[in-house]
CSV table of C-alpha atoms in Angstrom, one decimal:
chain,number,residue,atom,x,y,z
A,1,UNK,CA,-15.9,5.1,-92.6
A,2,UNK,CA,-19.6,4.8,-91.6
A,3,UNK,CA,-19.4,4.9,-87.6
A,4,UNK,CA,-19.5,1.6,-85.6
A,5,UNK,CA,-22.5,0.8,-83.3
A,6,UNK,CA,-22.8,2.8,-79.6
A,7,UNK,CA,-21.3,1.5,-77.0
A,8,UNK,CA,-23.2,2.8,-74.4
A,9,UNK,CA,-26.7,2.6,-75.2
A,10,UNK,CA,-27.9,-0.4,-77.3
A,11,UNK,CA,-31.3,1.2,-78.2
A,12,UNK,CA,-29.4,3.7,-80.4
A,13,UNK,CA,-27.4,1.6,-82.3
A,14,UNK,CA,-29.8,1.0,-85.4
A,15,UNK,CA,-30.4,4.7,-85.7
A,16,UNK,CA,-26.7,5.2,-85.3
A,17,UNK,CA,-25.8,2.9,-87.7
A,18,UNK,CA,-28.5,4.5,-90.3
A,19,UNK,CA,-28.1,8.0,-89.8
A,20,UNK,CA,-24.7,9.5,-89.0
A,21,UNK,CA,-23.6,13.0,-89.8
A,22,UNK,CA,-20.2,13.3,-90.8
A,23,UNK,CA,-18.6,16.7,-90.7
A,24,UNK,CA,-16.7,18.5,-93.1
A,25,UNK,CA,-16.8,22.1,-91.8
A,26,UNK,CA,-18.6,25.0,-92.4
A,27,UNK,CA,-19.1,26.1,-96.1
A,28,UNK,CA,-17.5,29.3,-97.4
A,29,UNK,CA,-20.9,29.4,-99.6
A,30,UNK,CA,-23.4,27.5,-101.0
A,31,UNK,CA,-21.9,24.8,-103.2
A,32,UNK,CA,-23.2,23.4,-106.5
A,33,UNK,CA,-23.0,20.0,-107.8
A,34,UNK,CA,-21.9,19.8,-111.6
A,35,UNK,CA,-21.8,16.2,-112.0
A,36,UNK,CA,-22.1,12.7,-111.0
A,37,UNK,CA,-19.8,10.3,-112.3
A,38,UNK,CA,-19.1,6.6,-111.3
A,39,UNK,CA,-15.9,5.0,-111.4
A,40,UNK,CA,-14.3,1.4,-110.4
A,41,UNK,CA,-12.6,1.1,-107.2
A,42,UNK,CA,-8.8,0.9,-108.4
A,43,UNK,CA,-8.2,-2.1,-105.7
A,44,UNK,CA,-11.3,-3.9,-107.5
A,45,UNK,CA,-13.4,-4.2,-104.3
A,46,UNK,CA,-16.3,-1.7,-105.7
A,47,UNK,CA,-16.3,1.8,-107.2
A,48,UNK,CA,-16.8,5.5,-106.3
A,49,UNK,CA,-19.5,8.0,-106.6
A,50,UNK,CA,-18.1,11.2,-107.3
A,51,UNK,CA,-20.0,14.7,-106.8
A,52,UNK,CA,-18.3,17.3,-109.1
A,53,UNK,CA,-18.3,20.3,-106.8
A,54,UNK,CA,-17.8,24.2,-107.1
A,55,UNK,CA,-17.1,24.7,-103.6
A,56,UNK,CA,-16.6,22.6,-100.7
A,57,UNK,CA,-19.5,21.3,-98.8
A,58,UNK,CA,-20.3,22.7,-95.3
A,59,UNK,CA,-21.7,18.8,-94.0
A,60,UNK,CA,-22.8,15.5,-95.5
A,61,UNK,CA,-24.7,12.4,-94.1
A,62,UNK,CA,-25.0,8.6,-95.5
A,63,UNK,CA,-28.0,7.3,-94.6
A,64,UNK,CA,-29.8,4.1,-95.4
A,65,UNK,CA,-33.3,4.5,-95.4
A,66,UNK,CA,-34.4,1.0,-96.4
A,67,UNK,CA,-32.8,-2.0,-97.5
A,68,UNK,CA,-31.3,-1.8,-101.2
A,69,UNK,CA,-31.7,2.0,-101.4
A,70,UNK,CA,-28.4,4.3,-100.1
A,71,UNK,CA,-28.8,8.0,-99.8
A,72,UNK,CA,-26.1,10.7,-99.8
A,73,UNK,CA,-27.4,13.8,-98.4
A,74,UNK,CA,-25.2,17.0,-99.0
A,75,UNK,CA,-26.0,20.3,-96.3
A,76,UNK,CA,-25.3,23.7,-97.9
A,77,UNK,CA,-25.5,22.7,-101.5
A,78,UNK,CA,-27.3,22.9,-104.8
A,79,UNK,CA,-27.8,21.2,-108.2
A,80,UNK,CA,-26.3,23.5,-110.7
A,81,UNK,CA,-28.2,24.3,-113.8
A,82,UNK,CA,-26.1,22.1,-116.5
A,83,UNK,CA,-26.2,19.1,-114.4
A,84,UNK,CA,-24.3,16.1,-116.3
A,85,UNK,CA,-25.8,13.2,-114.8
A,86,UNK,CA,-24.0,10.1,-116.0
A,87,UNK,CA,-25.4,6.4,-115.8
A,88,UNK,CA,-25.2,4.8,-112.9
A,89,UNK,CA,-22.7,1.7,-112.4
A,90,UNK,CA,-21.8,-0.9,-110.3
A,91,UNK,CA,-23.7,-1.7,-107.4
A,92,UNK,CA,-26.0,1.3,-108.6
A,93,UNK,CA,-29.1,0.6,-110.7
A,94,UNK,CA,-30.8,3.9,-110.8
A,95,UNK,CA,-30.4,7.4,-108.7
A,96,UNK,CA,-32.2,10.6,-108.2
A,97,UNK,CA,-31.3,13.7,-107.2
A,98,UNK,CA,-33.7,15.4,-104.9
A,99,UNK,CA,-32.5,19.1,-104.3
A,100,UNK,CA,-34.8,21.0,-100.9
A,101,UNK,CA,-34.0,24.1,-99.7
A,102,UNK,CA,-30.2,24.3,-98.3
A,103,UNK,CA,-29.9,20.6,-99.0
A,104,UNK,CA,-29.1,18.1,-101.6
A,105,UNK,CA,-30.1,14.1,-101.7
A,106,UNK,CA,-28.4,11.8,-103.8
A,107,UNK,CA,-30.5,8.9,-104.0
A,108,UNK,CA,-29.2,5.6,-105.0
A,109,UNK,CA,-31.2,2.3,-105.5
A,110,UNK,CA,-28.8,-0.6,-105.4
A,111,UNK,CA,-28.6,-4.1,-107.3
A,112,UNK,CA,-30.7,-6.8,-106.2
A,113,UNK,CA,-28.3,-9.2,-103.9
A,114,UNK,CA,-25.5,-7.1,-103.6
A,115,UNK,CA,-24.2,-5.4,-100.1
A,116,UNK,CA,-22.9,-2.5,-100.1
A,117,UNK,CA,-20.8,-0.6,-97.7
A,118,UNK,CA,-20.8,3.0,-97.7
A,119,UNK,CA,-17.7,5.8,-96.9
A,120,UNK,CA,-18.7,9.3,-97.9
A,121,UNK,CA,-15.5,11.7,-97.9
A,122,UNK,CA,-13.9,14.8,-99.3
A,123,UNK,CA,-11.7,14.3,-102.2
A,124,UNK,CA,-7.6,15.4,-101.4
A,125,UNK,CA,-7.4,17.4,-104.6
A,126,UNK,CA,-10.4,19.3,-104.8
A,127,UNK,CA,-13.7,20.0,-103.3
A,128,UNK,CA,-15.7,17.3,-104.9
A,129,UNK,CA,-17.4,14.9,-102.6
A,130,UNK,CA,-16.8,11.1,-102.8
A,131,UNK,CA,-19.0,8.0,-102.0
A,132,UNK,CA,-17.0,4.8,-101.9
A,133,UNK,CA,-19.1,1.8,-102.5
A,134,UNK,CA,-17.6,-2.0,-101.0
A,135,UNK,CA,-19.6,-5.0,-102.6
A,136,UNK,CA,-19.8,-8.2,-101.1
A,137,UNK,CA,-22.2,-10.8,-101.6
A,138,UNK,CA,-26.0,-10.2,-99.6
A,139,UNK,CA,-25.5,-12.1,-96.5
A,140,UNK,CA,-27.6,-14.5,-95.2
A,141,UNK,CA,-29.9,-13.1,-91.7
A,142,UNK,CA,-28.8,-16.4,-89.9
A,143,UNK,CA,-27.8,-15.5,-85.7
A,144,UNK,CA,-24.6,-15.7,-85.1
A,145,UNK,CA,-23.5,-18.6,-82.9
A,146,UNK,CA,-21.2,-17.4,-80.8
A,147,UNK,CA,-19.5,-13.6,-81.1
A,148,UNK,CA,-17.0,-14.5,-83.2
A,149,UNK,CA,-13.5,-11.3,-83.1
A,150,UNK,CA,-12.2,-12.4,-86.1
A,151,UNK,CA,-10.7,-9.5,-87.2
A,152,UNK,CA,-11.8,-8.1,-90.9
A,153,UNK,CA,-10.6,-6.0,-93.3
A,154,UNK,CA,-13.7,-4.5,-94.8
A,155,UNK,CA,-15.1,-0.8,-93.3
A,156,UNK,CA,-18.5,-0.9,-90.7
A,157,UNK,CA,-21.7,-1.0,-92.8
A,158,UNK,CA,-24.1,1.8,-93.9
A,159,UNK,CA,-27.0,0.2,-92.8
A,160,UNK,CA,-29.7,-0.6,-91.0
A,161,UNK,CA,-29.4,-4.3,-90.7
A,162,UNK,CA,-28.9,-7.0,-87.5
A,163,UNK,CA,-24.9,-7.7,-87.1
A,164,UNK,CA,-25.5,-11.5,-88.6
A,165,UNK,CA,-23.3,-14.1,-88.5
A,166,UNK,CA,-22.2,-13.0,-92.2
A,167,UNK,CA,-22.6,-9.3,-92.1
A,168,UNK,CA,-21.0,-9.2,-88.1
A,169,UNK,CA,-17.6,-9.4,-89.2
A,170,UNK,CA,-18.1,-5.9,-91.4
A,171,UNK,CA,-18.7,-4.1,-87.9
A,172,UNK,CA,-15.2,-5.8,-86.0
A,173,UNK,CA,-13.1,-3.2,-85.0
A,174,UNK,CA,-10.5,-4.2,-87.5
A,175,UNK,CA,-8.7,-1.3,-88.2
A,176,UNK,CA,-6.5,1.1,-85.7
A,177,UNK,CA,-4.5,4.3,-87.1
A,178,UNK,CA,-2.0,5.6,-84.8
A,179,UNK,CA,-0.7,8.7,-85.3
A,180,UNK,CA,2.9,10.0,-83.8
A,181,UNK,CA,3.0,13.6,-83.6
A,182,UNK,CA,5.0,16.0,-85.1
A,183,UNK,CA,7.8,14.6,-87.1
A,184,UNK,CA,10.4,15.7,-89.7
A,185,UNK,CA,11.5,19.5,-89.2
A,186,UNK,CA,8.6,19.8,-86.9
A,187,UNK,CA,10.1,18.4,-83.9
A,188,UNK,CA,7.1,19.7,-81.3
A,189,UNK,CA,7.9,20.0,-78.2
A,190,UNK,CA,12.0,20.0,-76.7
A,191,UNK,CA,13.1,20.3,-73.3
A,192,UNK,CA,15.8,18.4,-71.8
A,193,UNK,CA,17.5,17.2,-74.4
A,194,UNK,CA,14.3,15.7,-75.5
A,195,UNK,CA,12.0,15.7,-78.7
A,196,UNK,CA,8.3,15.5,-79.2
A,197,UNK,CA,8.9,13.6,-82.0
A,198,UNK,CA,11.0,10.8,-81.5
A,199,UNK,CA,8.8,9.8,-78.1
A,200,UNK,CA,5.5,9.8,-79.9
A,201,UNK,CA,6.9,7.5,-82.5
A,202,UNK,CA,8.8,5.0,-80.0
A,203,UNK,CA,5.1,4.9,-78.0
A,204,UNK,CA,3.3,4.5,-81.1
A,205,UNK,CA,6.1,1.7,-82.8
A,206,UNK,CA,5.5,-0.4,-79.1
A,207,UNK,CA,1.1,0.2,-78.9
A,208,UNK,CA,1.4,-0.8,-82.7
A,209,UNK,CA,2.8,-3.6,-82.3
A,210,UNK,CA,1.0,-4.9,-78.7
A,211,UNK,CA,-2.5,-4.2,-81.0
A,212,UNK,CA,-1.1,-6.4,-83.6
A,213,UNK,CA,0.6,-9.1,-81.7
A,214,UNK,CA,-2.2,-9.5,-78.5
A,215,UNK,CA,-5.1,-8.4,-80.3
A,216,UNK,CA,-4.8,-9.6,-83.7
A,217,UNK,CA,-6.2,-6.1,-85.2
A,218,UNK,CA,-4.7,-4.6,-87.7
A,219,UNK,CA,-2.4,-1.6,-87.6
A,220,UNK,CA,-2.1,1.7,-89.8
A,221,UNK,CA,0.6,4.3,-88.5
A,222,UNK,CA,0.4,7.8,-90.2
A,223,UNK,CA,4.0,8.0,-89.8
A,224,UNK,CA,6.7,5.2,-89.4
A,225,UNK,CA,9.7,6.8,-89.8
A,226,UNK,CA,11.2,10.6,-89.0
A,227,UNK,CA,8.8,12.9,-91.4
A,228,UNK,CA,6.3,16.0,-91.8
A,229,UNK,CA,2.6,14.8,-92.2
A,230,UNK,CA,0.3,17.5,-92.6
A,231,UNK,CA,-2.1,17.6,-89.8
A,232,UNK,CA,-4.6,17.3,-92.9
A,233,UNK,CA,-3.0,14.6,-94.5
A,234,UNK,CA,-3.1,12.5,-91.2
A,235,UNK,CA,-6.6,12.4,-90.6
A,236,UNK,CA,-7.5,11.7,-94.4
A,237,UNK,CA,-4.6,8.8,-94.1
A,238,UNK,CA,-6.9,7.7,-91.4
A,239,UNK,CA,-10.4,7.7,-93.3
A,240,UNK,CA,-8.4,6.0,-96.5
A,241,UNK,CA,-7.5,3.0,-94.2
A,242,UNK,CA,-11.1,2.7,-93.4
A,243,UNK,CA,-9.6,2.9,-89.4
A,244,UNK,CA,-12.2,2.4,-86.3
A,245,UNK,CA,-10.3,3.7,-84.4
A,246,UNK,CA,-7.7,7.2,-84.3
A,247,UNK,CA,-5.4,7.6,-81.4
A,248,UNK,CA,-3.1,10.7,-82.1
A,249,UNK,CA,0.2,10.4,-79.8
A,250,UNK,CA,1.8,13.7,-78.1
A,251,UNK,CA,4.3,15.2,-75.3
A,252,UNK,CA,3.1,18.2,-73.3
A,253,UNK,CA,4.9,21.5,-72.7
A,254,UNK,CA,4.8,24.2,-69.6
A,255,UNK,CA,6.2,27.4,-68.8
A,256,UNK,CA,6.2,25.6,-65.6
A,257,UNK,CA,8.6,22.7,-65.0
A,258,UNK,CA,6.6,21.2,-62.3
A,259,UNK,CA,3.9,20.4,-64.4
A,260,UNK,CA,3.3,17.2,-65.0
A,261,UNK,CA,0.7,14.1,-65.4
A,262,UNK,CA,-1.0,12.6,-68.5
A,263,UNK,CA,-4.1,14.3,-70.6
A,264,UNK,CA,-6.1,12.7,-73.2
A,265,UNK,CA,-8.4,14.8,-75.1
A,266,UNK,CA,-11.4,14.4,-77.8
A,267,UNK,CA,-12.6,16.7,-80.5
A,268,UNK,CA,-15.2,19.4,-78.6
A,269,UNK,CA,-14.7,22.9,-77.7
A,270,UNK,CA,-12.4,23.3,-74.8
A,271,UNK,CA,-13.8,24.4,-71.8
A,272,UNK,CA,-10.9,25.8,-70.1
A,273,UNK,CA,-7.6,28.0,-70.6
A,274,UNK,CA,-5.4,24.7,-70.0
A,275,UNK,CA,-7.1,23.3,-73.3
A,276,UNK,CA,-6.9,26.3,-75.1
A,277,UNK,CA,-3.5,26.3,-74.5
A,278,UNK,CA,-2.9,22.7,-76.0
A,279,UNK,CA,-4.7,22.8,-78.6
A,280,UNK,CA,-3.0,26.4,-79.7
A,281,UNK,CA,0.1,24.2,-79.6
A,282,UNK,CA,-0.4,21.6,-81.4
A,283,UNK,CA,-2.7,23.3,-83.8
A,284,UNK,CA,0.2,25.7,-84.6
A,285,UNK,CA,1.9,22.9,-86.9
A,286,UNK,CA,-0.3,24.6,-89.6
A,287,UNK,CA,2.2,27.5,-89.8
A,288,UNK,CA,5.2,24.8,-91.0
A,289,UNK,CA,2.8,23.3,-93.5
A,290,UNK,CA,2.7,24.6,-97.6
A,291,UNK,CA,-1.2,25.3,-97.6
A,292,UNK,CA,-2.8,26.9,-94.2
A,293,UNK,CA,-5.9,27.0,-96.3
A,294,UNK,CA,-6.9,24.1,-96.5
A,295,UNK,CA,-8.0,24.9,-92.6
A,296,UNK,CA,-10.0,27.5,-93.7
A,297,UNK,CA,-13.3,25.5,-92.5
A,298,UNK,CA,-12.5,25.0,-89.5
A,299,UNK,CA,-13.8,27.2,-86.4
A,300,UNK,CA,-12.8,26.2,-82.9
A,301,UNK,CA,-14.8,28.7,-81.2
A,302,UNK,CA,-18.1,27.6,-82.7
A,303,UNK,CA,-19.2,26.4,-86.0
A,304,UNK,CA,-18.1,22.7,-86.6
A,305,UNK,CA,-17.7,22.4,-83.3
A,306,UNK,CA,-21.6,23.0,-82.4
A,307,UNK,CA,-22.4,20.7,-85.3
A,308,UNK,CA,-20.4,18.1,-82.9
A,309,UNK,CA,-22.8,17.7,-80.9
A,310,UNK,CA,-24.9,15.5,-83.5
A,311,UNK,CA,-22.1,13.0,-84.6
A,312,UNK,CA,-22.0,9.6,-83.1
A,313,UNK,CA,-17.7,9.9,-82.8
A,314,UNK,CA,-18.1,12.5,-80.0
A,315,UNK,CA,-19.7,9.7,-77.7
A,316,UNK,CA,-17.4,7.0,-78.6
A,317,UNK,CA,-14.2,9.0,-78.1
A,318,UNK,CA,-14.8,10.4,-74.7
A,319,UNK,CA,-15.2,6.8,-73.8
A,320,UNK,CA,-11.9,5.5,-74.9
A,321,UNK,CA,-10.4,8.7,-73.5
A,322,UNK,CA,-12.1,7.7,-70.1
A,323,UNK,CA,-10.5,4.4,-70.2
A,324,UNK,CA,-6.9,5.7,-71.6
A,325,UNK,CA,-6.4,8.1,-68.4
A,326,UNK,CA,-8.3,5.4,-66.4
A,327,UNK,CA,-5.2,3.1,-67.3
A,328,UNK,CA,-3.0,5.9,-66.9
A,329,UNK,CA,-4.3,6.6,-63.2
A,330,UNK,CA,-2.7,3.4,-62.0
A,331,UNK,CA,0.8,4.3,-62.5
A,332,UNK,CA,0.9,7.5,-63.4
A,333,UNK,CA,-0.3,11.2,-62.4
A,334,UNK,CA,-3.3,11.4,-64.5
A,335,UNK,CA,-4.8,15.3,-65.7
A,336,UNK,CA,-7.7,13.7,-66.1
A,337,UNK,CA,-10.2,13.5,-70.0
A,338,UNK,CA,-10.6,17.0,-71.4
A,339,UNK,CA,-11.7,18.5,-74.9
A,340,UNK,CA,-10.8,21.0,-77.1
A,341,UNK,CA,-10.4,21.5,-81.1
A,342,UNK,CA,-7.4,19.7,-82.1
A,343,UNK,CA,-7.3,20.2,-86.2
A,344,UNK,CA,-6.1,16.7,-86.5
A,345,UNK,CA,-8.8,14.8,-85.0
A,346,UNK,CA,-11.1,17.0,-86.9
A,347,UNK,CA,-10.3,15.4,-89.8
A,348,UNK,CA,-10.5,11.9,-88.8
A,349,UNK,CA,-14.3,10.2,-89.9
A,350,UNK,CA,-13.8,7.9,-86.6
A,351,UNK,CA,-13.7,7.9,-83.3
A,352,UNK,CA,-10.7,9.7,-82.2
A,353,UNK,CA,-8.4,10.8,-79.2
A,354,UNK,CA,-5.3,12.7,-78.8
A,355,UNK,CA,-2.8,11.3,-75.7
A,356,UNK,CA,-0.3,13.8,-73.9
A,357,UNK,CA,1.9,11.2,-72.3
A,358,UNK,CA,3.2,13.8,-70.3
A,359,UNK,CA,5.6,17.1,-70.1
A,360,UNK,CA,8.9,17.2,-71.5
A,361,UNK,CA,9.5,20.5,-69.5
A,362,UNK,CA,9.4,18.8,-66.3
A,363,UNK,CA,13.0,17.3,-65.7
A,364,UNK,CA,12.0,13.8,-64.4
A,365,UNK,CA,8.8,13.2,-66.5
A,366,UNK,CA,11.5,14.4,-69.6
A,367,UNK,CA,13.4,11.2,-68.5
A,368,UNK,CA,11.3,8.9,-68.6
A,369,UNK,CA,9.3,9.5,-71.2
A,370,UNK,CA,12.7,8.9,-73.0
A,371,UNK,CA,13.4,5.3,-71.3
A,372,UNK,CA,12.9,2.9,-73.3
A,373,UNK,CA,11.2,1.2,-69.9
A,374,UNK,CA,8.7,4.4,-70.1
A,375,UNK,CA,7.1,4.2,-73.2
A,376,UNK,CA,6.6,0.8,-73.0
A,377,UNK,CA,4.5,1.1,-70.1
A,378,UNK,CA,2.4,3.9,-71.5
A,379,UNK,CA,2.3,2.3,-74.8
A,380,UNK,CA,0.9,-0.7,-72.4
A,381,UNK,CA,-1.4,1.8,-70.5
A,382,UNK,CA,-3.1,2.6,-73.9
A,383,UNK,CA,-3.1,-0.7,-75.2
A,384,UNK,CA,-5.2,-1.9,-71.7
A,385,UNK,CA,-7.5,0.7,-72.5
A,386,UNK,CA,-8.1,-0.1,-76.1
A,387,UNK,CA,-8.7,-3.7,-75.2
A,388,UNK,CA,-11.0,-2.7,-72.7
A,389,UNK,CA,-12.7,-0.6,-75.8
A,390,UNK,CA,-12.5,-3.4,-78.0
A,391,UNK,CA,-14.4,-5.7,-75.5
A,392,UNK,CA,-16.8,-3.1,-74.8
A,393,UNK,CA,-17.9,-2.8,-78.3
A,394,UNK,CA,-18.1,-6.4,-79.5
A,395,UNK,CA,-20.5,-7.4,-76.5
A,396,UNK,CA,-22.3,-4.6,-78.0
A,397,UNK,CA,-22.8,-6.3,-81.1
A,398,UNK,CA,-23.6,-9.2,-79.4
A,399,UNK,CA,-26.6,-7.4,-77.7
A,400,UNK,CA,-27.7,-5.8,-80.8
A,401,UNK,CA,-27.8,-9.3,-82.4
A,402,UNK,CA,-30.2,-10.9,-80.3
């Protein structure tokens, strides 16, 4: 999905809406583009761009540089020298490829009267690089009248223009994947006679349905039931759903059984041992999963994780971490917002968090994260917060449309 405005600072909403750098790890080498090839959406609602690729691409931005013209630019990448270049469809009247240096733009000039939202992502099954294109009907640049949180089910624009009364409801934070860890034969974390993985999917059963229910957004879960999802296949669940938000659900572990207290953590290196150890945990799914390779990009000491810096998500998720522990600070002991490289918010093109409810191996947080009366209130904790996200963002496009 193309990232929703800033919350925090209204001057940089345009140019975060414009220009946002999505990250797909560093490249192995320089890859070359073979083809471009167009094909209709399968659920009708537009059609994909497709890059033909020899090698997976280190980074990719969608920009929108003016209205009616799209631009795909792929980092680490050139044209190779039998380029099939098919005709353009769709949406798309004309495009040009523009290769400079390390880089690679794919230039699109869109139909007259047609609005396009723009998703740029890796393909599952091999390392060519998609664009999906939603059409809709070109809105009409009338205010809106009153800020309206009806919730849609269309992804955030690509562009540059004023959240309208028509094109407003594309930005609504319509869309929340939650994610219960673990799962199947990986049952994380046990202590006490308690599993990781049946208390992240009670929490994430009760925040479901308290989004659904109170908020009228709509929910995706990665997992519904007892089984393996690849830590891969979680965040790319994620981007398919065209989510806003990704809030990944976990219980802690401690060679100590007095620790204890909630964590909620966003994707940045970690910056102390505590961290590292969390994320080593919860990263080490990768050893129960078929194909470790597909990791292979990913750096937690450096390389993706300097590149971090630049995308919008970082901002956005250490704010809805700041308000999770905030509600968690009320009734519980709260460890406070932290950061580290957890694999499966790396591969979520969203803003994205990762909750530790708490530690199993401490005997009375073990109980009650297994009450039925505990995870309802920290399913409640998190739901306060994301209202109190959702809130946040809207008045923000309510200041961006005036």
């Amino acid at each position: 999905m193309i990232a929703p405005p800033s919350l925090r600072y209204p001057a940089r909403r345009a140019a975060l809406a414009v220009a946002l750098l999505v990250l797909a790890g560093a490249a192995r080498a320089d890859a070359g583009i073979e083809r471009v090839s167009f094909a209709a959406r399968a659920d009708g609602r537009g059609y994909v761009v497709r890059l033909h690729m020899d090698g997976r691409a280190g980074a990719y931005s969608v920009e929108q540089p003016s209205p009616g013209t799209l631009t795909l630019v792929v980092y680490r990448a050139h044209v190779a020298p039998a380029l099939r270049r098919d005709e353009a469809r769709g949406p798309v009247r004309a495009y040009q490829i523009v290769p400079a240096d390390d880089r690679v733009t794919l230039r699109l000039t869109l139909v007259s009267g047609v609005a396009v939202q723009a998703q740029a992502y890796p393909d599952r099954d091999s390392d060519d690089l998609l664009l999906s294109l939603t059409t809709g009907t070109a809105p009409v640049a009338t205010r809106p009248a009153g800020g309206s949180t009806h919730a849609a089910s269309s992804p955030a624009p690509a562009g540059g223009t004023r959240p309208d009364a028509a094109s407003g409801e594309h930005w609504r934070l319509n869309t929340i994947v939650i994610d219960a860890g673990h799962g199947g034969h990986d049952a994380g974390a046990v202590a006490h006679g308690v599993r990781e993985k049946d208390v992240t999917l009670a929490v994430a059963r009760r925040l479901g349905r308290y989004i659904e229910e109170r908020l009228g957004v709509r929910v995706v879960y990665t997992r519904t039931d007892d089984r393996f999802i690849t830590l891969d296949g979680r965040g790319r669940a994620a981007n398919a759903a065209g989510g806003k938000l990704f809030i990944s659900i976990h219980a802690n572990a401690a060679a100590a059984s007095s620790a204890r207290g909630t964590e909620t953590y966003f994707l940045a290196r970690h910056r102390d041992e505590s961290a590292r150890q969390v994320m080593e945990r919860e990263n080490a799914v990768v050893r129960m999963e078929s194909d470790p390779s597909l990791y292979d990009d990913f750096d937690a000491e450096g390389g993706i994780l300097r590149t971090l810096a630049l995308s919008a998500y970082a901002e956005e998720s250490q704010s809805l971490a700041s308000l999770i522990e905030g509600q968690f600070r009320t009734r519980r002991s709260s460890r406070g917002v932290k950061q580290a490289g957890f694999l499966v918010l790396w591969r979520a093109s969203m803003p994205a968090v990762l909750v530790e409810l708490g530690f199993l191996t401490n005997p009375e947080e073990a109980r009650f994260l297994a009450s039925a009366d505990g995870q309802d209130q920290l399913a409640l904790s998190i739901f306060r917060a994301v209202q109190a996200y959702k809130e946040q963002y809207e008045r923000g496009l309510r200041l961006a449309s005036n």
